[in-house]
Protein backbone atom coordinates (compact mmCIF):
# COMPACT_ATOMS: atom_id res chain seq x y z
CA UNK A 1 0.00 0.00 0.00
CA UNK A 2 3.05 2.26 -0.10
CA UNK A 3 1.79 3.48 -3.49
CA UNK A 4 -1.06 5.21 -1.64
CA UNK A 5 1.40 7.27 0.39
CA UNK A 6 3.30 8.17 -2.76
CA UNK A 7 0.15 9.09 -4.71
CA UNK A 8 -1.05 11.42 -1.94
CA UNK A 9 1.37 14.03 -3.35
CA UNK A 10 0.01 13.67 -6.90
CA UNK A 11 -2.92 15.34 -8.63
CA UNK A 12 -6.19 13.50 -8.14
CA UNK A 13 -6.62 12.42 -11.79
CA UNK A 14 -3.04 11.11 -11.97
CA UNK A 15 -3.38 9.33 -8.63
CA UNK A 16 -6.59 7.63 -9.76
CA UNK A 17 -5.04 6.37 -13.01
CA UNK A 18 -1.94 5.08 -11.22
CA UNK A 19 -4.00 3.39 -8.49
CA UNK A 20 -6.18 1.64 -11.08
CA UNK A 21 -3.01 0.20 -12.66
CA UNK A 22 -0.95 -0.56 -9.55
CA UNK A 23 -3.70 -1.37 -7.02
CA UNK A 24 -6.59 -2.52 -9.23
CA UNK A 25 -8.66 -3.79 -6.27
CA UNK A 26 -8.66 -0.36 -4.63
CA UNK A 27 -10.54 2.82 -5.48
CA UNK A 28 -10.20 6.38 -4.26
CA UNK A 29 -13.40 7.25 -2.38
CA UNK A 30 -12.41 10.55 -0.74
CA UNK A 31 -9.84 13.30 -1.03
CA UNK A 32 -10.06 16.47 1.01
CA UNK A 33 -7.46 19.20 1.28
CA UNK A 34 -6.90 21.53 4.22
CA UNK A 35 -5.28 24.77 3.04
CA UNK A 36 -3.92 27.61 5.16
CA UNK A 37 -1.50 30.48 4.74
CA UNK A 38 -0.43 32.35 1.62
CA UNK A 39 2.53 32.50 -0.74
CA UNK A 40 5.59 30.61 0.47
CA UNK A 41 3.77 29.93 3.75
CA UNK A 42 0.81 28.25 2.04
CA UNK A 43 0.21 24.83 3.55
CA UNK A 44 -1.84 22.19 1.76
CA UNK A 45 -2.67 19.01 3.65
CA UNK A 46 -4.34 16.43 1.39
CA UNK A 47 -6.00 13.45 3.08
CA UNK A 48 -7.28 10.54 0.99
CA UNK A 49 -9.39 7.48 1.70
CA UNK A 50 -9.05 4.45 -0.56
CA UNK A 51 -11.28 1.38 -0.29
CA UNK A 52 -10.50 -2.25 -1.16
CA UNK A 53 -13.30 -3.58 -3.36
CA UNK A 54 -13.75 -7.07 -1.86
CA UNK A 55 -13.09 -6.63 1.88
CA UNK A 56 -14.43 -3.05 2.04
CA UNK A 57 -11.39 -2.19 4.19
CA UNK A 58 -10.18 1.40 3.89
CA UNK A 59 -6.86 3.16 4.06
CA UNK A 60 -6.75 6.74 5.27
CA UNK A 61 -3.70 8.44 3.79
CA UNK A 62 -1.86 11.40 5.32
CA UNK A 63 0.59 13.35 3.15
CA UNK A 64 4.07 14.13 4.40
CA UNK A 65 6.00 17.37 4.18
CA UNK A 66 5.13 19.10 0.92
CA UNK A 67 6.31 22.67 1.63
CA UNK A 68 9.61 23.15 3.45
CA UNK A 69 8.86 26.87 3.84
CA UNK A 70 6.32 26.24 6.59
CA UNK A 71 6.12 22.52 7.32
CA UNK A 72 9.72 22.34 8.44
CA UNK A 73 8.46 24.18 11.52
CA UNK A 74 6.04 21.31 12.17
CA UNK A 75 8.95 18.86 12.37
CA UNK A 76 11.37 21.08 14.27
CA UNK A 77 8.92 22.37 16.89
CA UNK A 78 9.60 19.42 19.14
CA UNK A 79 8.75 19.99 22.76
CA UNK A 80 6.49 17.42 24.39
CA UNK A 81 2.76 17.83 24.90
CA UNK A 82 -0.28 15.60 25.41
CA UNK A 83 -2.55 14.17 22.75
CA UNK A 84 -5.51 11.87 23.18
CA UNK A 85 -4.36 10.96 26.69
CA UNK A 86 -0.78 10.16 25.60
CA UNK A 87 2.03 12.07 27.33
CA UNK A 88 5.23 13.28 25.66
CA UNK A 89 3.82 13.69 22.15
CA UNK A 90 5.75 15.78 19.58
CA UNK A 91 3.90 19.11 19.59
CA UNK A 92 4.46 19.86 15.90
CA UNK A 93 2.87 16.62 14.74
CA UNK A 94 0.13 16.89 17.35
CA UNK A 95 -0.79 20.37 16.11
CA UNK A 96 -0.73 19.28 12.47
CA UNK A 97 -3.04 16.32 13.11
CA UNK A 98 -5.35 18.41 15.29
CA UNK A 99 -5.74 21.06 12.56
CA UNK A 100 -6.33 18.42 9.87
CA UNK A 101 -8.96 16.52 11.86
CA UNK A 102 -10.70 19.73 12.87
CA UNK A 103 -10.95 20.95 9.27
CA UNK A 104 -11.52 17.73 7.34
CA UNK A 105 -13.16 15.12 9.54
CA UNK A 106 -16.68 16.51 9.30
CA UNK A 107 -16.51 15.44 5.62
CA UNK A 108 -14.30 12.32 6.01
CA UNK A 109 -16.09 10.79 9.00
CA UNK A 110 -19.16 9.56 7.03
CA UNK A 111 -16.81 7.72 4.63
CA UNK A 112 -14.87 6.05 7.46
CA UNK A 113 -18.15 4.86 8.97
CA UNK A 114 -18.78 2.83 5.79
CA UNK A 115 -15.46 0.93 5.99
CA UNK A 116 -15.09 -2.63 7.26
CA UNK A 117 -11.87 -1.61 9.02
CA UNK A 118 -9.49 1.33 8.71
CA UNK A 119 -5.73 1.29 8.34
CA UNK A 120 -3.49 4.33 8.15
CA UNK A 121 -0.84 5.03 5.53
CA UNK A 122 1.61 7.91 5.39
CA UNK A 123 5.08 8.87 4.22
CA UNK A 124 7.52 11.02 6.21
CA UNK A 125 5.48 13.39 8.38
CA UNK A 126 2.39 11.51 7.16
CA UNK A 127 3.75 8.40 8.89
CA UNK A 128 4.07 10.33 12.14
CA UNK A 129 0.52 11.60 11.75
CA UNK A 130 -0.62 7.98 11.21
CA UNK A 131 1.06 6.88 14.43
CA UNK A 132 -0.80 9.55 16.42
CA UNK A 133 -4.07 8.99 14.55
CA UNK A 134 -4.02 5.20 14.99
CA UNK A 135 -2.96 5.43 18.63
CA UNK A 136 -5.82 7.79 19.39
CA UNK A 137 -8.38 5.78 17.36
CA UNK A 138 -7.43 2.53 19.09
CA UNK A 139 -7.38 4.10 22.54
CA UNK A 140 -11.07 5.03 22.27
CA UNK A 141 -10.79 7.69 24.97
CA UNK A 142 -14.46 8.69 24.93
CA UNK A 143 -14.92 12.25 26.17
CA UNK A 144 -11.30 13.20 25.48
CA UNK A 145 -11.39 16.20 23.06
CA UNK A 146 -8.72 14.91 20.65
CA UNK A 147 -10.46 11.53 20.33
CA UNK A 148 -13.89 13.10 19.94
CA UNK A 149 -12.60 15.28 17.09
CA UNK A 150 -11.30 12.35 15.03
CA UNK A 151 -13.61 9.48 16.00
CA UNK A 152 -16.11 7.78 13.74
CA UNK A 153 -18.80 5.24 14.52
CA UNK A 154 -18.56 1.85 12.85
CA UNK A 155 -21.49 1.51 10.49
CA UNK A 156 -22.47 -1.17 8.02
CA UNK A 157 -19.58 -1.65 5.58
CA UNK A 158 -20.53 -0.81 2.01
CA UNK A 159 -18.79 -0.28 -1.28
CA UNK A 160 -18.45 3.43 -1.90
CA UNK A 161 -18.33 5.10 -5.31
CA UNK A 162 -15.08 6.40 -6.69
CA UNK A 163 -14.72 10.17 -6.31
CA UNK A 164 -15.10 12.64 -9.14
CA UNK A 165 -11.53 13.97 -9.55
CA UNK A 166 -12.90 17.40 -10.43
CA UNK A 167 -14.82 17.78 -7.17
CA UNK A 168 -12.10 17.53 -4.52
CA UNK A 169 -13.05 19.71 -1.55
CA UNK A 170 -10.56 22.33 -0.33
CA UNK A 171 -11.14 23.64 3.19
CA UNK A 172 -9.42 26.94 3.95
CA UNK A 173 -8.65 27.88 7.52
GROMACS .gro file of C-alpha atoms in nm, residues 22-158:
model
  137
   22UNK     CA    1  -0.095  -0.056  -0.955
   23UNK     CA    2  -0.370  -0.137  -0.702
   24UNK     CA    3  -0.659  -0.252  -0.923
   25UNK     CA    4  -0.866  -0.379  -0.627
   26UNK     CA    5  -0.866  -0.036  -0.463
   27UNK     CA    6  -1.054   0.282  -0.548
   28UNK     CA    7  -1.020   0.638  -0.426
   29UNK     CA    8  -1.340   0.725  -0.238
   30UNK     CA    9  -1.241   1.055  -0.074
   31UNK     CA   10  -0.984   1.330  -0.103
   32UNK     CA   11  -1.006   1.647   0.101
   33UNK     CA   12  -0.746   1.920   0.128
   34UNK     CA   13  -0.690   2.153   0.422
   35UNK     CA   14  -0.528   2.477   0.304
   36UNK     CA   15  -0.392   2.761   0.516
   37UNK     CA   16  -0.150   3.048   0.474
   38UNK     CA   17  -0.043   3.235   0.162
   39UNK     CA   18   0.253   3.250  -0.074
   40UNK     CA   19   0.559   3.061   0.047
   41UNK     CA   20   0.377   2.993   0.375
   42UNK     CA   21   0.081   2.825   0.204
   43UNK     CA   22   0.021   2.483   0.355
   44UNK     CA   23  -0.184   2.219   0.176
   45UNK     CA   24  -0.267   1.901   0.365
   46UNK     CA   25  -0.434   1.643   0.139
   47UNK     CA   26  -0.600   1.345   0.308
   48UNK     CA   27  -0.728   1.054   0.099
   49UNK     CA   28  -0.939   0.748   0.170
   50UNK     CA   29  -0.905   0.445  -0.056
   51UNK     CA   30  -1.128   0.138  -0.029
   52UNK     CA   31  -1.050  -0.225  -0.116
   53UNK     CA   32  -1.330  -0.358  -0.336
   54UNK     CA   33  -1.375  -0.707  -0.186
   55UNK     CA   34  -1.309  -0.663   0.188
   56UNK     CA   35  -1.443  -0.305   0.204
   57UNK     CA   36  -1.139  -0.219   0.419
   58UNK     CA   37  -1.018   0.140   0.389
   59UNK     CA   38  -0.686   0.316   0.406
   60UNK     CA   39  -0.675   0.674   0.527
   61UNK     CA   40  -0.370   0.844   0.379
   62UNK     CA   41  -0.186   1.140   0.532
   63UNK     CA   42   0.059   1.335   0.315
   64UNK     CA   43   0.407   1.413   0.440
   65UNK     CA   44   0.600   1.737   0.418
   66UNK     CA   45   0.513   1.910   0.092
   67UNK     CA   46   0.631   2.267   0.163
   68UNK     CA   47   0.961   2.315   0.345
   69UNK     CA   48   0.886   2.687   0.384
   70UNK     CA   49   0.632   2.624   0.659
   71UNK     CA   50   0.612   2.252   0.732
   72UNK     CA   51   0.972   2.234   0.844
   73UNK     CA   52   0.846   2.418   1.152
   74UNK     CA   53   0.604   2.131   1.217
   75UNK     CA   54   0.895   1.886   1.237
   76UNK     CA   55   1.137   2.108   1.427
   77UNK     CA   56   0.892   2.237   1.689
   78UNK     CA   57   0.960   1.942   1.914
   79UNK     CA   58   0.875   1.999   2.276
   80UNK     CA   59   0.649   1.742   2.439
   81UNK     CA   60   0.276   1.783   2.490
   82UNK     CA   61  -0.028   1.560   2.541
   83UNK     CA   62  -0.255   1.417   2.275
   84UNK     CA   63  -0.551   1.187   2.318
   85UNK     CA   64  -0.436   1.096   2.669
   86UNK     CA   65  -0.078   1.016   2.560
   87UNK     CA   66   0.203   1.207   2.733
   88UNK     CA   67   0.523   1.328   2.566
   89UNK     CA   68   0.382   1.369   2.215
   90UNK     CA   69   0.575   1.578   1.958
   91UNK     CA   70   0.390   1.911   1.959
   92UNK     CA   71   0.446   1.986   1.590
   93UNK     CA   72   0.287   1.662   1.474
   94UNK     CA   73   0.013   1.689   1.735
   95UNK     CA   74  -0.079   2.037   1.611
   96UNK     CA   75  -0.073   1.928   1.247
   97UNK     CA   76  -0.304   1.632   1.311
   98UNK     CA   77  -0.535   1.841   1.529
   99UNK     CA   78  -0.574   2.106   1.256
  100UNK     CA   79  -0.633   1.842   0.987
  101UNK     CA   80  -0.896   1.652   1.186
  102UNK     CA   81  -1.070   1.973   1.287
  103UNK     CA   82  -1.095   2.095   0.927
  104UNK     CA   83  -1.152   1.773   0.734
  105UNK     CA   84  -1.316   1.512   0.954
  106UNK     CA   85  -1.668   1.651   0.930
  107UNK     CA   86  -1.651   1.544   0.562
  108UNK     CA   87  -1.430   1.232   0.601
  109UNK     CA   88  -1.609   1.079   0.900
  110UNK     CA   89  -1.916   0.956   0.703
  111UNK     CA   90  -1.681   0.772   0.463
  112UNK     CA   91  -1.487   0.605   0.746
  113UNK     CA   92  -1.815   0.486   0.897
  114UNK     CA   93  -1.878   0.283   0.579
  115UNK     CA   94  -1.546   0.093   0.599
  116UNK     CA   95  -1.509  -0.263   0.726
  117UNK     CA   96  -1.187  -0.161   0.902
  118UNK     CA   97  -0.949   0.133   0.871
  119UNK     CA   98  -0.573   0.129   0.834
  120UNK     CA   99  -0.349   0.433   0.815
  121UNK     CA  100  -0.084   0.503   0.553
  122UNK     CA  101   0.161   0.791   0.539
  123UNK     CA  102   0.508   0.887   0.422
  124UNK     CA  103   0.752   1.102   0.621
  125UNK     CA  104   0.548   1.339   0.838
  126UNK     CA  105   0.239   1.151   0.716
  127UNK     CA  106   0.375   0.840   0.889
  128UNK     CA  107   0.407   1.033   1.214
  129UNK     CA  108   0.052   1.160   1.175
  130UNK     CA  109  -0.062   0.798   1.121
  131UNK     CA  110   0.106   0.688   1.443
  132UNK     CA  111  -0.080   0.955   1.642
  133UNK     CA  112  -0.407   0.899   1.455
  134UNK     CA  113  -0.402   0.520   1.499
  135UNK     CA  114  -0.296   0.543   1.863
  136UNK     CA  115  -0.582   0.779   1.939
  137UNK     CA  116  -0.838   0.578   1.736
  138UNK     CA  117  -0.743   0.253   1.909
  139UNK     CA  118  -0.738   0.410   2.254
  140UNK     CA  119  -1.107   0.503   2.227
  141UNK     CA  120  -1.079   0.769   2.497
  142UNK     CA  121  -1.446   0.869   2.493
  143UNK     CA  122  -1.492   1.225   2.617
  144UNK     CA  123  -1.130   1.320   2.548
  145UNK     CA  124  -1.139   1.620   2.306
  146UNK     CA  125  -0.872   1.491   2.065
  147UNK     CA  126  -1.046   1.153   2.033
  148UNK     CA  127  -1.389   1.310   1.994
  149UNK     CA  128  -1.260   1.528   1.709
  150UNK     CA  129  -1.130   1.235   1.503
  151UNK     CA  130  -1.361   0.948   1.600
  152UNK     CA  131  -1.611   0.778   1.374
  153UNK     CA  132  -1.880   0.524   1.452
  154UNK     CA  133  -1.856   0.185   1.285
  155UNK     CA  134  -2.149   0.151   1.049
  156UNK     CA  135  -2.247  -0.117   0.802
  157UNK     CA  136  -1.958  -0.165   0.558
  158UNK     CA  137  -2.053  -0.081   0.201
   0.00000   0.00000   0.00000
